[in-house]
Amino acid sequence: MALPPPDPQFVLRGTSAAVHTLHFSCGGQEPDVPILFSGSENGFIHVWNLKTHRVDTALDGHGRKSVYCVETMGGKNRLLSQGRDQRICLWDLAEGRTSVTDSVFTENVGFCRCSLLKVAQGRWLMAMAAKALEEVQVLELPSKTSVCTLKPEVGAKLGMPMCLKLWQLSCGSQPLLLAGYEDGSVVLWNLSMGKASSQLVCHQEPVMSLDFDSEKAKGISGSSEKVLSIWSLNEQQNLQVYKTHKLVNAGVSDITIRPDKKILATAGWDHRIRIFGWKKMKPLAVLDYHTATVHCVSFSDHKNPSERLVAAGSKDHRISIWSIYTQT
């Protein structure tokens, strides 16, 4: 039997708007304070102090348009954020600063979160949905040089890219991109050739979110349907359906595999967060707190496993923080 679901360890209130993205920065040593960044519909990024459970800083860089992606770049003082103002901003937060140091105008009207991959010290790749609806553009940061533009073949009818995940097998190996599209396909792109290596129809509806475990060469995606699709990548770099997992209720906004690859979390349109074992998709917990759609879910990067948390952001303006399965 599954354990009865826990209550949140604590709840963060005060965004005054729906929360669309979350990102932890808890890997530092004392006296570094563990931080959670949240991006909300009113255009603010809140920097939450996880010791006091209060906002340390509110960043305003997206003209009050919804912020739907926040990532750190090698530490909590360098931040990247993406908003519905069609801008991706780079922030310098060192020594109390709250300044946008650079920005990229995406000219993309969708809400596909960009993806970031560290490729060398101080060098990153960023994939983002491009101006042309079906295309993905890959830039190098901080130089903003274009690496490639990934265009589906003529007549492919993939629709818009909905979610992106840059990854590499090991440091220094070929970076690759997994992209989920409007037609329900997941496509593996080879960046050096600028070509699709493999394509798999995983859903009948647009792919809302995906995550990938490069060690097991296995990924997972969700859509507006009642099913999670689990797929794998064989030696020849071909995507194959591994299995599907039926959900109780339809609609997944976000999926994330914990960094240790043991469990994963989904954010549901049914207001719930679901936790699964990654190896066999065993349902481990249903976290029931929110009163509206859960938009995002994120695992913390604490060095000590017993301190690890999962956070969820919802349309109900609240962020729930949970401590779960710390013993696994």
JSON list of N, CA, C and O in Angstrom, two decimals, residues 235-287:
[
{"chain": "A", "resi": 235, "resn": "GLU", "atom": "N", "xyz": [20.91, 2.25, -29.44]},
{"chain": "A", "resi": 235, "resn": "GLU", "atom": "CA", "xyz": [22.31, 2.54, -29.82]},
{"chain": "A", "resi": 235, "resn": "GLU", "atom": "C", "xyz": [22.41, 3.32, -31.14]},
{"chain": "A", "resi": 235, "resn": "GLU", "atom": "O", "xyz": [23.32, 4.11, -31.34]},
{"chain": "A", "resi": 236, "resn": "GLN", "atom": "N", "xyz": [21.45, 3.08, -32.03]},
{"chain": "A", "resi": 236, "resn": "GLN", "atom": "CA", "xyz": [21.47, 3.77, -33.33]},
{"chain": "A", "resi": 236, "resn": "GLN", "atom": "C", "xyz": [20.80, 5.15, -33.25]},
{"chain": "A", "resi": 236, "resn": "GLN", "atom": "O", "xyz": [20.52, 5.75, -34.28]},
{"chain": "A", "resi": 237, "resn": "GLN", "atom": "N", "xyz": [20.55, 5.61, -32.03]},
{"chain": "A", "resi": 237, "resn": "GLN", "atom": "CA", "xyz": [19.91, 6.93, -31.83]},
{"chain": "A", "resi": 237, "resn": "GLN", "atom": "C", "xyz": [18.49, 6.98, -32.41]},
{"chain": "A", "resi": 237, "resn": "GLN", "atom": "O", "xyz": [18.06, 8.01, -32.92]},
{"chain": "A", "resi": 238, "resn": "ASN", "atom": "N", "xyz": [17.78, 5.85, -32.34]},
{"chain": "A", "resi": 238, "resn": "ASN", "atom": "CA", "xyz": [16.37, 5.84, -32.75]},
{"chain": "A", "resi": 238, "resn": "ASN", "atom": "C", "xyz": [15.48, 5.83, -31.52]},
{"chain": "A", "resi": 238, "resn": "ASN", "atom": "O", "xyz": [15.71, 5.07, -30.58]},
{"chain": "A", "resi": 239, "resn": "LEU", "atom": "N", "xyz": [14.46, 6.69, -31.54]},
{"chain": "A", "resi": 239, "resn": "LEU", "atom": "CA", "xyz": [13.49, 6.73, -30.45]},
{"chain": "A", "resi": 239, "resn": "LEU", "atom": "C", "xyz": [12.50, 5.58, -30.59]},
{"chain": "A", "resi": 239, "resn": "LEU", "atom": "O", "xyz": [12.03, 5.29, -31.69]},
{"chain": "A", "resi": 240, "resn": "GLN", "atom": "N", "xyz": [12.19, 4.91, -29.48]},
{"chain": "A", "resi": 240, "resn": "GLN", "atom": "CA", "xyz": [11.25, 3.79, -29.49]},
{"chain": "A", "resi": 240, "resn": "GLN", "atom": "C", "xyz": [10.31, 3.93, -28.29]},
{"chain": "A", "resi": 240, "resn": "GLN", "atom": "O", "xyz": [10.76, 4.33, -27.21]},
{"chain": "A", "resi": 241, "resn": "VAL", "atom": "N", "xyz": [9.05, 3.54, -28.47]},
{"chain": "A", "resi": 241, "resn": "VAL", "atom": "CA", "xyz": [8.14, 3.55, -27.33]},
{"chain": "A", "resi": 241, "resn": "VAL", "atom": "C", "xyz": [8.55, 2.44, -26.38]},
{"chain": "A", "resi": 241, "resn": "VAL", "atom": "O", "xyz": [8.75, 1.29, -26.79]},
{"chain": "A", "resi": 242, "resn": "TYR", "atom": "N", "xyz": [8.72, 2.78, -25.11]},
{"chain": "A", "resi": 242, "resn": "TYR", "atom": "CA", "xyz": [9.13, 1.82, -24.10]},
{"chain": "A", "resi": 242, "resn": "TYR", "atom": "C", "xyz": [7.87, 1.29, -23.41]},
{"chain": "A", "resi": 242, "resn": "TYR", "atom": "O", "xyz": [7.62, 0.12, -23.34]},
{"chain": "A", "resi": 243, "resn": "LYS", "atom": "N", "xyz": [7.04, 2.22, -22.93]},
{"chain": "A", "resi": 243, "resn": "LYS", "atom": "CA", "xyz": [5.71, 1.85, -22.44]},
{"chain": "A", "resi": 243, "resn": "LYS", "atom": "C", "xyz": [4.89, 3.11, -22.20]},
{"chain": "A", "resi": 243, "resn": "LYS", "atom": "O", "xyz": [5.41, 4.23, -22.29]},
{"chain": "A", "resi": 244, "resn": "THR", "atom": "N", "xyz": [3.61, 2.92, -21.91]},
{"chain": "A", "resi": 244, "resn": "THR", "atom": "CA", "xyz": [2.78, 4.07, -21.55]},
{"chain": "A", "resi": 244, "resn": "THR", "atom": "C", "xyz": [2.22, 3.83, -20.16]},
{"chain": "A", "resi": 244, "resn": "THR", "atom": "O", "xyz": [2.11, 2.68, -19.71]},
{"chain": "A", "resi": 245, "resn": "HIS", "atom": "N", "xyz": [1.91, 4.91, -19.49]},
{"chain": "A", "resi": 245, "resn": "HIS", "atom": "CA", "xyz": [1.36, 4.81, -18.13]},
{"chain": "A", "resi": 245, "resn": "HIS", "atom": "C", "xyz": [0.06, 5.60, -18.06]},
{"chain": "A", "resi": 245, "resn": "HIS", "atom": "O", "xyz": [0.05, 6.81, -18.29]},
{"chain": "A", "resi": 246, "resn": "LYS", "atom": "N", "xyz": [-1.03, 4.90, -17.75]},
{"chain": "A", "resi": 246, "resn": "LYS", "atom": "CA", "xyz": [-2.35, 5.53, -17.65]},
{"chain": "A", "resi": 246, "resn": "LYS", "atom": "C", "xyz": [-2.44, 6.40, -16.39]},
{"chain": "A", "resi": 246, "resn": "LYS", "atom": "O", "xyz": [-2.02, 5.97, -15.32]},
{"chain": "A", "resi": 247, "resn": "LEU", "atom": "N", "xyz": [-3.01, 7.60, -16.54]},
{"chain": "A", "resi": 247, "resn": "LEU", "atom": "CA", "xyz": [-3.23, 8.48, -15.40]},
{"chain": "A", "resi": 247, "resn": "LEU", "atom": "C", "xyz": [-4.71, 8.44, -15.00]},
{"chain": "A", "resi": 247, "resn": "LEU", "atom": "O", "xyz": [-5.57, 8.12, -15.82]},
{"chain": "A", "resi": 248, "resn": "VAL", "atom": "N", "xyz": [-4.96, 8.81, -13.76]},
{"chain": "A", "resi": 248, "resn": "VAL", "atom": "CA", "xyz": [-6.34, 8.87, -13.28]},
{"chain": "A", "resi": 248, "resn": "VAL", "atom": "C", "xyz": [-7.08, 10.02, -13.97]},
{"chain": "A", "resi": 248, "resn": "VAL", "atom": "O", "xyz": [-8.22, 9.88, -14.42]},
{"chain": "A", "resi": 249, "resn": "ASN", "atom": "N", "xyz": [-6.41, 11.18, -14.04]},
{"chain": "A", "resi": 249, "resn": "ASN", "atom": "CA", "xyz": [-7.03, 12.36, -14.63]},
{"chain": "A", "resi": 249, "resn": "ASN", "atom": "C", "xyz": [-6.16, 12.91, -15.76]},
{"chain": "A", "resi": 249, "resn": "ASN", "atom": "O", "xyz": [-4.94, 12.79, -15.72]},
{"chain": "A", "resi": 250, "resn": "ALA", "atom": "N", "xyz": [-6.80, 13.53, -16.73]},
{"chain": "A", "resi": 250, "resn": "ALA", "atom": "CA", "xyz": [-6.07, 14.03, -17.90]},
{"chain": "A", "resi": 250, "resn": "ALA", "atom": "C", "xyz": [-5.32, 15.33, -17.60]},
{"chain": "A", "resi": 250, "resn": "ALA", "atom": "O", "xyz": [-5.72, 16.10, -16.74]},
{"chain": "A", "resi": 251, "resn": "GLY", "atom": "N", "xyz": [-4.24, 15.54, -18.33]},
{"chain": "A", "resi": 251, "resn": "GLY", "atom": "CA", "xyz": [-3.56, 16.84, -18.33]},
{"chain": "A", "resi": 251, "resn": "GLY", "atom": "C", "xyz": [-2.33, 16.92, -17.45]},
{"chain": "A", "resi": 251, "resn": "GLY", "atom": "O", "xyz": [-2.41, 16.87, -16.24]},
{"chain": "A", "resi": 252, "resn": "VAL", "atom": "N", "xyz": [-1.16, 17.02, -18.12]},
{"chain": "A", "resi": 252, "resn": "VAL", "atom": "CA", "xyz": [0.12, 17.16, -17.41]},
{"chain": "A", "resi": 252, "resn": "VAL", "atom": "C", "xyz": [0.80, 18.44, -17.90]},
{"chain": "A", "resi": 252, "resn": "VAL", "atom": "O", "xyz": [1.06, 18.59, -19.09]},
{"chain": "A", "resi": 253, "resn": "SER", "atom": "N", "xyz": [1.06, 19.36, -16.98]},
{"chain": "A", "resi": 253, "resn": "SER", "atom": "CA", "xyz": [1.72, 20.63, -17.36]},
{"chain": "A", "resi": 253, "resn": "SER", "atom": "C", "xyz": [3.24, 20.50, -17.36]},
{"chain": "A", "resi": 253, "resn": "SER", "atom": "O", "xyz": [3.92, 21.21, -18.09]},
{"chain": "A", "resi": 254, "resn": "ASP", "atom": "N", "xyz": [3.77, 19.66, -16.47]},
{"chain": "A", "resi": 254, "resn": "ASP", "atom": "CA", "xyz": [5.22, 19.64, -16.28]},
{"chain": "A", "resi": 254, "resn": "ASP", "atom": "C", "xyz": [5.62, 18.26, -15.75]},
{"chain": "A", "resi": 254, "resn": "ASP", "atom": "O", "xyz": [4.88, 17.65, -14.98]},
{"chain": "A", "resi": 255, "resn": "ILE", "atom": "N", "xyz": [6.79, 17.80, -16.21]},
{"chain": "A", "resi": 255, "resn": "ILE", "atom": "CA", "xyz": [7.35, 16.52, -15.72]},
{"chain": "A", "resi": 255, "resn": "ILE", "atom": "C", "xyz": [8.82, 16.75, -15.43]},
{"chain": "A", "resi": 255, "resn": "ILE", "atom": "O", "xyz": [9.52, 17.37, -16.24]},
{"chain": "A", "resi": 256, "resn": "THR", "atom": "N", "xyz": [9.28, 16.25, -14.29]},
{"chain": "A", "resi": 256, "resn": "THR", "atom": "CA", "xyz": [10.71, 16.36, -14.03]},
{"chain": "A", "resi": 256, "resn": "THR", "atom": "C", "xyz": [11.22, 15.14, -13.29]},
{"chain": "A", "resi": 256, "resn": "THR", "atom": "O", "xyz": [10.57, 14.63, -12.37]},
{"chain": "A", "resi": 257, "resn": "ILE", "atom": "N", "xyz": [12.38, 14.63, -13.74]},
{"chain": "A", "resi": 257, "resn": "ILE", "atom": "CA", "xyz": [13.04, 13.48, -13.11]},
{"chain": "A", "resi": 257, "resn": "ILE", "atom": "C", "xyz": [14.02, 14.05, -12.09]},
{"chain": "A", "resi": 257, "resn": "ILE", "atom": "O", "xyz": [14.77, 14.98, -12.39]},
{"chain": "A", "resi": 258, "resn": "ARG", "atom": "N", "xyz": [14.01, 13.50, -10.86]},
{"chain": "A", "resi": 258, "resn": "ARG", "atom": "CA", "xyz": [14.94, 14.01, -9.84]},
{"chain": "A", "resi": 258, "resn": "ARG", "atom": "C", "xyz": [16.38, 13.77, -10.30]},
{"chain": "A", "resi": 258, "resn": "ARG", "atom": "O", "xyz": [16.67, 12.76, -10.95]},
{"chain": "A", "resi": 259, "resn": "PRO", "atom": "N", "xyz": [17.30, 14.69, -9.98]},
{"chain": "A", "resi": 259, "resn": "PRO", "atom": "CA", "xyz": [18.69, 14.55, -10.46]},
{"chain": "A", "resi": 259, "resn": "PRO", "atom": "C", "xyz": [19.33, 13.19, -10.18]},
{"chain": "A", "resi": 259, "resn": "PRO", "atom": "O", "xyz": [20.15, 12.73, -10.96]},
{"chain": "A", "resi": 260, "resn": "ASP", "atom": "N", "xyz": [18.92, 12.49, -9.09]},
{"chain": "A", "resi": 260, "resn": "ASP", "atom": "CA", "xyz": [19.51, 11.17, -8.82]},
{"chain": "A", "resi": 260, "resn": "ASP", "atom": "C", "xyz": [18.84, 10.05, -9.62]},
{"chain": "A", "resi": 260, "resn": "ASP", "atom": "O", "xyz": [19.19, 8.87, -9.48]},
{"chain": "A", "resi": 261, "resn": "LYS", "atom": "N", "xyz": [17.86, 10.41, -10.48]},
{"chain": "A", "resi": 261, "resn": "LYS", "atom": "CA", "xyz": [17.19, 9.49, -11.40]},
{"chain": "A", "resi": 261, "resn": "LYS", "atom": "C", "xyz": [16.41, 8.37, -10.69]},
{"chain": "A", "resi": 261, "resn": "LYS", "atom": "O", "xyz": [16.16, 7.33, -11.26]},
{"chain": "A", "resi": 262, "resn": "LYS", "atom": "N", "xyz": [16.01, 8.60, -9.44]},
{"chain": "A", "resi": 262, "resn": "LYS", "atom": "CA", "xyz": [15.26, 7.55, -8.73]},
{"chain": "A", "resi": 262, "resn": "LYS", "atom": "C", "xyz": [13.76, 7.77, -8.81]},
{"chain": "A", "resi": 262, "resn": "LYS", "atom": "O", "xyz": [13.00, 6.80, -8.89]},
{"chain": "A", "resi": 263, "resn": "ILE", "atom": "N", "xyz": [13.33, 9.02, -8.75]},
{"chain": "A", "resi": 263, "resn": "ILE", "atom": "CA", "xyz": [11.89, 9.31, -8.80]},
{"chain": "A", "resi": 263, "resn": "ILE", "atom": "C", "xyz": [11.62, 10.45, -9.76]},
{"chain": "A", "resi": 263, "resn": "ILE", "atom": "O", "xyz": [12.54, 11.17, -10.18]},
{"chain": "A", "resi": 264, "resn": "LEU", "atom": "N", "xyz": [10.35, 10.62, -10.13]},
{"chain": "A", "resi": 264, "resn": "LEU", "atom": "CA", "xyz": [9.98, 11.75, -10.97]},
{"chain": "A", "resi": 264, "resn": "LEU", "atom": "C", "xyz": [8.67, 12.32, -10.43]},
{"chain": "A", "resi": 264, "resn": "LEU", "atom": "O", "xyz": [7.93, 11.66, -9.69]},
{"chain": "A", "resi": 265, "resn": "ALA", "atom": "N", "xyz": [8.40, 13.55, -10.82]},
{"chain": "A", "resi": 265, "resn": "ALA", "atom": "CA", "xyz": [7.18, 14.23, -10.39]},
{"chain": "A", "resi": 265, "resn": "ALA", "atom": "C", "xyz": [6.46, 14.78, -11.60]},
{"chain": "A", "resi": 265, "resn": "ALA", "atom": "O", "xyz": [7.08, 15.21, -12.57]},
{"chain": "A", "resi": 266, "resn": "THR", "atom": "N", "xyz": [5.12, 14.76, -11.55]},
{"chain": "A", "resi": 266, "resn": "THR", "atom": "CA", "xyz": [4.31, 15.38, -12.60]},
{"chain": "A", "resi": 266, "resn": "THR", "atom": "C", "xyz": [3.43, 16.46, -11.97]},
{"chain": "A", "resi": 266, "resn": "THR", "atom": "O", "xyz": [2.97, 16.31, -10.83]},
{"chain": "A", "resi": 267, "resn": "ALA", "atom": "N", "xyz": [3.20, 17.52, -12.73]},
{"chain": "A", "resi": 267, "resn": "ALA", "atom": "CA", "xyz": [2.28, 18.60, -12.31]},
{"chain": "A", "resi": 267, "resn": "ALA", "atom": "C", "xyz": [1.00, 18.43, -13.09]},
{"chain": "A", "resi": 267, "resn": "ALA", "atom": "O", "xyz": [1.02, 18.41, -14.33]},
{"chain": "A", "resi": 268, "resn": "GLY", "atom": "N", "xyz": [-0.12, 18.29, -12.38]},
{"chain": "A", "resi": 268, "resn": "GLY", "atom": "CA", "xyz": [-1.37, 17.93, -13.05]},
{"chain": "A", "resi": 268, "resn": "GLY", "atom": "C", "xyz": [-2.39, 19.04, -13.16]},
{"chain": "A", "resi": 268, "resn": "GLY", "atom": "O", "xyz": [-2.47, 19.92, -12.30]},
{"chain": "A", "resi": 269, "resn": "TRP", "atom": "N", "xyz": [-3.18, 18.95, -14.23]},
{"chain": "A", "resi": 269, "resn": "TRP", "atom": "CA", "xyz": [-4.32, 19.85, -14.38]},
{"chain": "A", "resi": 269, "resn": "TRP", "atom": "C", "xyz": [-5.38, 19.55, -13.32]},
{"chain": "A", "resi": 269, "resn": "TRP", "atom": "O", "xyz": [-6.28, 20.35, -13.09]},
{"chain": "A", "resi": 270, "resn": "ASP", "atom": "N", "xyz": [-5.26, 18.36, -12.69]},
{"chain": "A", "resi": 270, "resn": "ASP", "atom": "CA", "xyz": [-6.22, 17.96, -11.64]},
{"chain": "A", "resi": 270, "resn": "ASP", "atom": "C", "xyz": [-5.83, 18.50, -10.26]},
{"chain": "A", "resi": 270, "resn": "ASP", "atom": "O", "xyz": [-6.33, 18.01, -9.24]},
{"chain": "A", "resi": 271, "resn": "HIS", "atom": "N", "xyz": [-4.92, 19.50, -10.24]},
{"chain": "A", "resi": 271, "resn": "HIS", "atom": "CA", "xyz": [-4.47, 20.19, -9.01]},
{"chain": "A", "resi": 271, "resn": "HIS", "atom": "C", "xyz": [-3.48, 19.36, -8.19]},
{"chain": "A", "resi": 271, "resn": "HIS", "atom": "O", "xyz": [-3.10, 19.77, -7.10]},
{"chain": "A", "resi": 272, "resn": "ARG", "atom": "N", "xyz": [-3.07, 18.19, -8.70]},
{"chain": "A", "resi": 272, "resn": "ARG", "atom": "CA", "xyz": [-2.24, 17.30, -7.89]},
{"chain": "A", "resi": 272, "resn": "ARG", "atom": "C", "xyz": [-0.84, 17.12, -8.47]},
{"chain": "A", "resi": 272, "resn": "ARG", "atom": "O", "xyz": [-0.62, 17.23, -9.66]},
{"chain": "A", "resi": 273, "resn": "ILE", "atom": "N", "xyz": [0.07, 16.82, -7.55]},
{"chain": "A", "resi": 273, "resn": "ILE", "atom": "CA", "xyz": [1.45, 16.45, -7.92]},
{"chain": "A", "resi": 273, "resn": "ILE", "atom": "C", "xyz": [1.53, 14.94, -7.72]},
{"chain": "A", "resi": 273, "resn": "ILE", "atom": "O", "xyz": [1.11, 14.43, -6.68]},
{"chain": "A", "resi": 274, "resn": "ARG", "atom": "N", "xyz": [2.03, 14.22, -8.71]},
{"chain": "A", "resi": 274, "resn": "ARG", "atom": "CA", "xyz": [2.17, 12.76, -8.56]},
{"chain": "A", "resi": 274, "resn": "ARG", "atom": "C", "xyz": [3.65, 12.39, -8.61]},
{"chain": "A", "resi": 274, "resn": "ARG", "atom": "O", "xyz": [4.40, 12.91, -9.44]},
{"chain": "A", "resi": 275, "resn": "ILE", "atom": "N", "xyz": [4.01, 11.50, -7.71]},
{"chain": "A", "resi": 275, "resn": "ILE", "atom": "CA", "xyz": [5.40, 11.03, -7.61]},
{"chain": "A", "resi": 275, "resn": "ILE", "atom": "C", "xyz": [5.44, 9.57, -8.02]},
{"chain": "A", "resi": 275, "resn": "ILE", "atom": "O", "xyz": [4.63, 8.76, -7.56]},
{"chain": "A", "resi": 276, "resn": "PHE", "atom": "N", "xyz": [6.38, 9.23, -8.90]},
{"chain": "A", "resi": 276, "resn": "PHE", "atom": "CA", "xyz": [6.54, 7.86, -9.39]},
{"chain": "A", "resi": 276, "resn": "PHE", "atom": "C", "xyz": [7.99, 7.41, -9.20]},
{"chain": "A", "resi": 276, "resn": "PHE", "atom": "O", "xyz": [8.91, 8.23, -9.26]},
{"chain": "A", "resi": 277, "resn": "GLY", "atom": "N", "xyz": [8.17, 6.10, -9.04]},
{"chain": "A", "resi": 277, "resn": "GLY", "atom": "CA", "xyz": [9.52, 5.54, -9.14]},
{"chain": "A", "resi": 277, "resn": "GLY", "atom": "C", "xyz": [9.90, 5.54, -10.61]},
{"chain": "A", "resi": 277, "resn": "GLY", "atom": "O", "xyz": [9.10, 5.13, -11.46]},
{"chain": "A", "resi": 278, "resn": "TRP", "atom": "N", "xyz": [11.09, 5.96, -10.96]},
{"chain": "A", "resi": 278, "resn": "TRP", "atom": "CA", "xyz": [11.46, 6.10, -12.37]},
{"chain": "A", "resi": 278, "resn": "TRP", "atom": "C", "xyz": [11.74, 4.75, -13.03]},
{"chain": "A", "resi": 278, "resn": "TRP", "atom": "O", "xyz": [11.50, 4.55, -14.20]},
{"chain": "A", "resi": 279, "resn": "LYS", "atom": "N", "xyz": [12.23, 3.79, -12.24]},
{"chain": "A", "resi": 279, "resn": "LYS", "atom": "CA", "xyz": [12.61, 2.50, -12.82]},
{"chain": "A", "resi": 279, "resn": "LYS", "atom": "C", "xyz": [11.41, 1.77, -13.42]},
{"chain": "A", "resi": 279, "resn": "LYS", "atom": "O", "xyz": [11.43, 1.32, -14.56]},
{"chain": "A", "resi": 280, "resn": "LYS", "atom": "N", "xyz": [10.31, 1.69, -12.64]},
{"chain": "A", "resi": 280, "resn": "LYS", "atom": "CA", "xyz": [9.15, 0.89, -13.09]},
{"chain": "A", "resi": 280, "resn": "LYS", "atom": "C", "xyz": [7.86, 1.69, -13.15]},
{"chain": "A", "resi": 280, "resn": "LYS", "atom": "O", "xyz": [6.78, 1.12, -13.32]},
{"chain": "A", "resi": 281, "resn": "MET", "atom": "N", "xyz": [7.96, 3.01, -12.98]},
{"chain": "A", "resi": 281, "resn": "MET", "atom": "CA", "xyz": [6.77, 3.89, -12.97]},
{"chain": "A", "resi": 281, "resn": "MET", "atom": "C", "xyz": [5.78, 3.49, -11.88]},
{"chain": "A", "resi": 281, "resn": "MET", "atom": "O", "xyz": [4.57, 3.58, -12.03]},
{"chain": "A", "resi": 282, "resn": "LYS", "atom": "N", "xyz": [6.32, 3.03, -10.75]},
{"chain": "A", "resi": 282, "resn": "LYS", "atom": "CA", "xyz": [5.46, 2.67, -9.62]},
{"chain": "A", "resi": 282, "resn": "LYS", "atom": "C", "xyz": [4.94, 3.96, -8.97]},
{"chain": "A", "resi": 282, "resn": "LYS", "atom": "O", "xyz": [5.72, 4.83, -8.60]},
{"chain": "A", "resi": 283, "resn": "PRO", "atom": "N", "xyz": [3.60, 4.10, -8.82]},
{"chain": "A", "resi": 283, "resn": "PRO", "atom": "CA", "xyz": [3.07, 5.31, -8.17]},
{"chain": "A", "resi": 283, "resn": "PRO", "atom": "C", "xyz": [3.45, 5.31, -6.70]},
{"chain": "A", "resi": 283, "resn": "PRO", "atom": "O", "xyz": [3.19, 4.32, -5.99]},
{"chain": "A", "resi": 284, "resn": "LEU", "atom": "N", "xyz": [4.09, 6.39, -6.25]},
{"chain": "A", "resi": 284, "resn": "LEU", "atom": "CA", "xyz": [4.57, 6.44, -4.87]},
{"chain": "A", "resi": 284, "resn": "LEU", "atom": "C", "xyz": [3.75, 7.38, -3.99]},
{"chain": "A", "resi": 284, "resn": "LEU", "atom": "O", "xyz": [3.57, 7.12, -2.82]},
{"chain": "A", "resi": 285, "resn": "ALA", "atom": "N", "xyz": [3.27, 8.49, -4.56]},
{"chain": "A", "resi": 285, "resn": "ALA", "atom": "CA", "xyz": [2.49, 9.43, -3.75]},
{"chain": "A", "resi": 285, "resn": "ALA", "atom": "C", "xyz": [1.67, 10.34, -4.65]},
{"chain": "A", "resi": 285, "resn": "ALA", "atom": "O", "xyz": [2.05, 10.62, -5.79]},
{"chain": "A", "resi": 286, "resn": "VAL", "atom": "N", "xyz": [0.56, 10.79, -4.11]},
{"chain": "A", "resi": 286, "resn": "VAL", "atom": "CA", "xyz": [-0.25, 11.84, -4.74]},
{"chain": "A", "resi": 286, "resn": "VAL", "atom": "C", "xyz": [-0.27, 12.99, -3.74]},
{"chain": "A", "resi": 286, "resn": "VAL", "atom": "O", "xyz": [-0.75, 12.83, -2.61]},
{"chain": "A", "resi": 287, "resn": "LEU", "atom": "N", "xyz": [0.30, 14.12, -4.13]},
{"chain": "A", "resi": 287, "resn": "LEU", "atom": "CA", "xyz": [0.39, 15.26, -3.22]},
{"chain": "A", "resi": 287, "resn": "LEU", "atom": "C", "xyz": [-0.75, 16.21, -3.54]},
{"chain": "A", "resi": 287, "resn": "LEU", "atom": "O", "xyz": [-0.80, 16.82, -4.60]}
]
